[in-house]
Short mmCIF file of C-alpha atoms and ligand atoms in Angstrom, two decimals:
data_model
loop_
_atom_site.label_atom_id
_atom_site.label_comp_id
_atom_site.label_asym_id
_atom_site.label_seq_id
_atom_site.Cartn_x
_atom_site.Cartn_y
_atom_site.Cartn_z
CA MET A 3 36.14 181.01 213.51
CA SER A 4 33.32 181.15 210.94
CA ASN A 5 33.18 179.10 207.77
CA GLN A 6 33.97 182.16 205.68
CA GLU A 7 37.33 182.43 207.38
CA THR A 8 38.22 178.81 206.64
CA ASP A 9 38.95 176.98 203.43
CA SER A 10 36.24 174.37 203.98
CA LEU A 11 32.50 174.20 204.57
CA THR A 12 30.74 171.88 206.98
CA GLY A 13 27.19 170.54 207.00
CA GLN A 14 24.95 168.19 208.86
CA CYS A 15 21.48 166.69 208.98
CA LEU A 16 18.82 167.91 211.38
CA CYS A 17 19.65 165.40 214.14
CA GLY A 18 23.42 165.73 213.62
CA ASP A 19 24.16 162.01 213.22
CA VAL A 20 25.29 162.70 209.65
CA SER A 21 27.93 165.39 209.27
CA PHE A 22 30.47 166.16 206.56
CA SER A 23 32.87 168.73 205.19
CA PHE A 24 34.37 169.67 201.83
CA ALA A 25 36.96 172.09 200.55
CA ARG A 26 35.65 175.48 199.47
CA GLU A 27 37.86 175.33 196.37
CA ASP A 28 35.84 172.41 195.06
CA LEU A 29 32.64 174.48 194.67
CA LYS A 30 31.14 174.42 191.19
CA SER A 31 27.57 175.58 190.46
CA VAL A 32 24.94 176.68 192.98
CA ASP A 33 21.37 176.16 191.81
CA ALA A 34 17.79 175.52 192.80
CA CYS A 35 16.14 172.48 191.18
CA HIS A 36 12.40 172.55 190.64
CA CYS A 37 12.00 169.02 189.22
CA GLY A 38 9.26 166.77 190.52
CA GLN A 39 11.68 164.42 192.29
CA CYS A 40 13.46 167.21 194.16
CA ARG A 41 10.19 168.78 195.24
CA GLN A 42 8.74 165.46 196.45
CA TRP A 43 11.99 164.50 198.19
CA SER A 44 12.65 167.80 199.97
CA GLY A 45 9.14 169.19 200.35
CA ASN A 46 9.81 172.11 198.02
CA TYR A 47 12.37 173.01 195.37
CA TRP A 48 15.88 171.86 196.33
CA ALA A 49 18.87 174.20 196.44
CA SER A 50 22.35 172.69 196.23
CA VAL A 51 25.99 173.28 195.44
CA ASN A 52 27.84 170.89 193.15
CA ILE A 53 31.22 169.69 194.36
CA SER A 54 33.68 166.99 193.40
CA PHE A 55 32.47 163.66 194.77
CA ASP A 56 35.96 162.91 196.05
CA ALA A 57 35.92 166.16 198.04
CA LEU A 58 33.01 165.04 200.24
CA LYS A 59 34.37 163.82 203.57
CA PHE A 60 32.01 162.35 206.18
CA THR A 61 32.78 163.15 209.80
CA SER A 62 29.79 161.10 210.96
CA ASP A 63 27.75 158.71 208.82
CA GLY A 64 26.11 156.21 211.15
CA THR A 65 22.58 156.90 209.89
CA PHE A 66 23.49 157.91 206.35
CA THR A 67 21.60 156.09 203.56
CA TRP A 68 21.49 156.26 199.78
CA TYR A 69 18.07 155.95 198.12
CA ARG A 70 18.07 154.64 194.54
CA ALA A 71 15.80 157.40 193.12
CA SER A 72 16.18 156.52 189.42
CA ASN A 73 18.20 154.24 187.19
CA TYR A 74 20.91 156.91 186.94
CA ALA A 75 20.88 158.78 190.25
CA ARG A 76 20.69 158.20 193.98
CA ARG A 77 19.74 160.54 196.82
CA GLY A 78 21.51 160.63 200.18
CA PHE A 79 19.60 161.25 203.38
CA CYS A 80 19.64 160.63 207.13
CA SER A 81 17.57 157.58 208.02
CA LYS A 82 16.97 158.93 211.53
CA CYS A 83 15.73 162.49 210.96
CA GLY A 84 14.94 162.35 207.21
CA SER A 85 17.07 165.29 206.09
CA SER A 86 17.64 165.34 202.31
CA LEU A 87 21.37 165.87 201.84
CA PHE A 88 22.89 164.76 198.52
CA TRP A 89 22.01 164.06 194.89
CA HIS A 90 24.51 161.90 192.97
CA ALA A 91 24.18 160.71 189.37
CA ASP A 92 26.37 157.72 190.08
CA LYS A 93 25.35 155.83 186.92
CA LEU A 94 26.17 158.64 184.48
CA ASP A 95 29.82 158.54 183.44
CA ASP A 96 29.95 162.29 182.79
CA HIS A 97 28.31 163.20 186.14
CA LYS A 98 29.43 160.61 188.67
CA ASP A 99 32.51 162.60 189.69
CA ARG A 100 30.25 165.32 191.13
CA VAL A 101 27.71 165.39 193.93
CA ALA A 102 25.10 168.03 194.76
CA VAL A 103 25.04 169.03 198.44
CA ALA A 104 21.93 170.63 200.01
CA LEU A 105 22.55 174.31 200.80
CA GLY A 106 20.16 174.02 203.73
CA SER A 107 22.42 171.43 205.38
CA LEU A 108 25.46 173.74 205.46
CA ASN A 109 26.59 175.55 208.57
CA GLY A 110 26.58 179.28 207.85
CA PRO A 111 27.69 181.72 206.86
CA THR A 112 28.30 179.86 203.60
CA GLY A 113 29.37 182.83 201.46
CA LEU A 114 27.43 181.14 198.63
CA ALA A 115 24.63 182.54 196.45
CA LEU A 116 22.21 180.88 194.03
CA THR A 117 23.19 181.40 190.38
CA GLU A 118 20.25 179.82 188.52
CA HIS A 119 17.04 177.84 188.64
CA ILE A 120 16.87 174.50 186.80
CA PHE A 121 14.02 172.23 185.65
CA VAL A 122 11.69 175.22 185.89
CA ALA A 123 9.34 173.44 183.44
CA ASP A 124 8.47 171.04 186.28
CA LYS A 125 8.05 173.63 189.04
CA GLY A 126 5.04 173.60 191.33
CA ASP A 127 2.10 175.91 190.68
CA TYR A 128 2.01 177.15 194.26
CA TYR A 129 4.92 179.62 194.05
CA ASP A 130 6.55 182.09 191.70
CA ILE A 131 10.26 182.54 190.98
CA ALA A 132 10.89 186.26 191.27
CA ASP A 133 14.56 186.70 192.19
CA GLY A 134 15.65 187.64 188.65
CA LEU A 135 18.12 184.75 188.30
CA PRO A 136 18.32 182.76 185.04
CA GLN A 137 15.67 180.06 184.69
CA LYS A 138 16.38 176.92 182.66
CA GLN A 139 13.49 174.76 181.51
CA LYS A 140 15.68 171.70 182.05
CA TYR A 141 19.32 171.54 183.08
ZN1 ZN B 12 19.79 163.04 210.98
ZN1 ZN B 13 15.76 168.08 190.78
#
């Protein structure tokens, strides 16, 4: 059975030692972030889907690590293979109930589609955004 036929999505890091699932009904926005931190962390711009933090259920987390990326947010990754998995503004009261999950970590088909680009003001100069989706200078 594919993901599209189920009510939940699953994802994992490259080596598979971190894996997780979440309910499809918890999906909020789907965007690509072009900020300097996301580009440095992921190697390019970072595409993610925002879900309720409580909806994220680990099925394997032995090598999972949070990196304190700023005084308001942390980034979750696999300490074995280096996959960039989650962004969580855990120190912001109005954001801490949500977590952004890397679209690239999800097992397809996801049935998801990007809806917008954010922090375009900080994008790299080595690519163009030409898919016609809305572009926000910040968030
Ligand atoms: Zn891994
Ligand atoms: Zn970003």
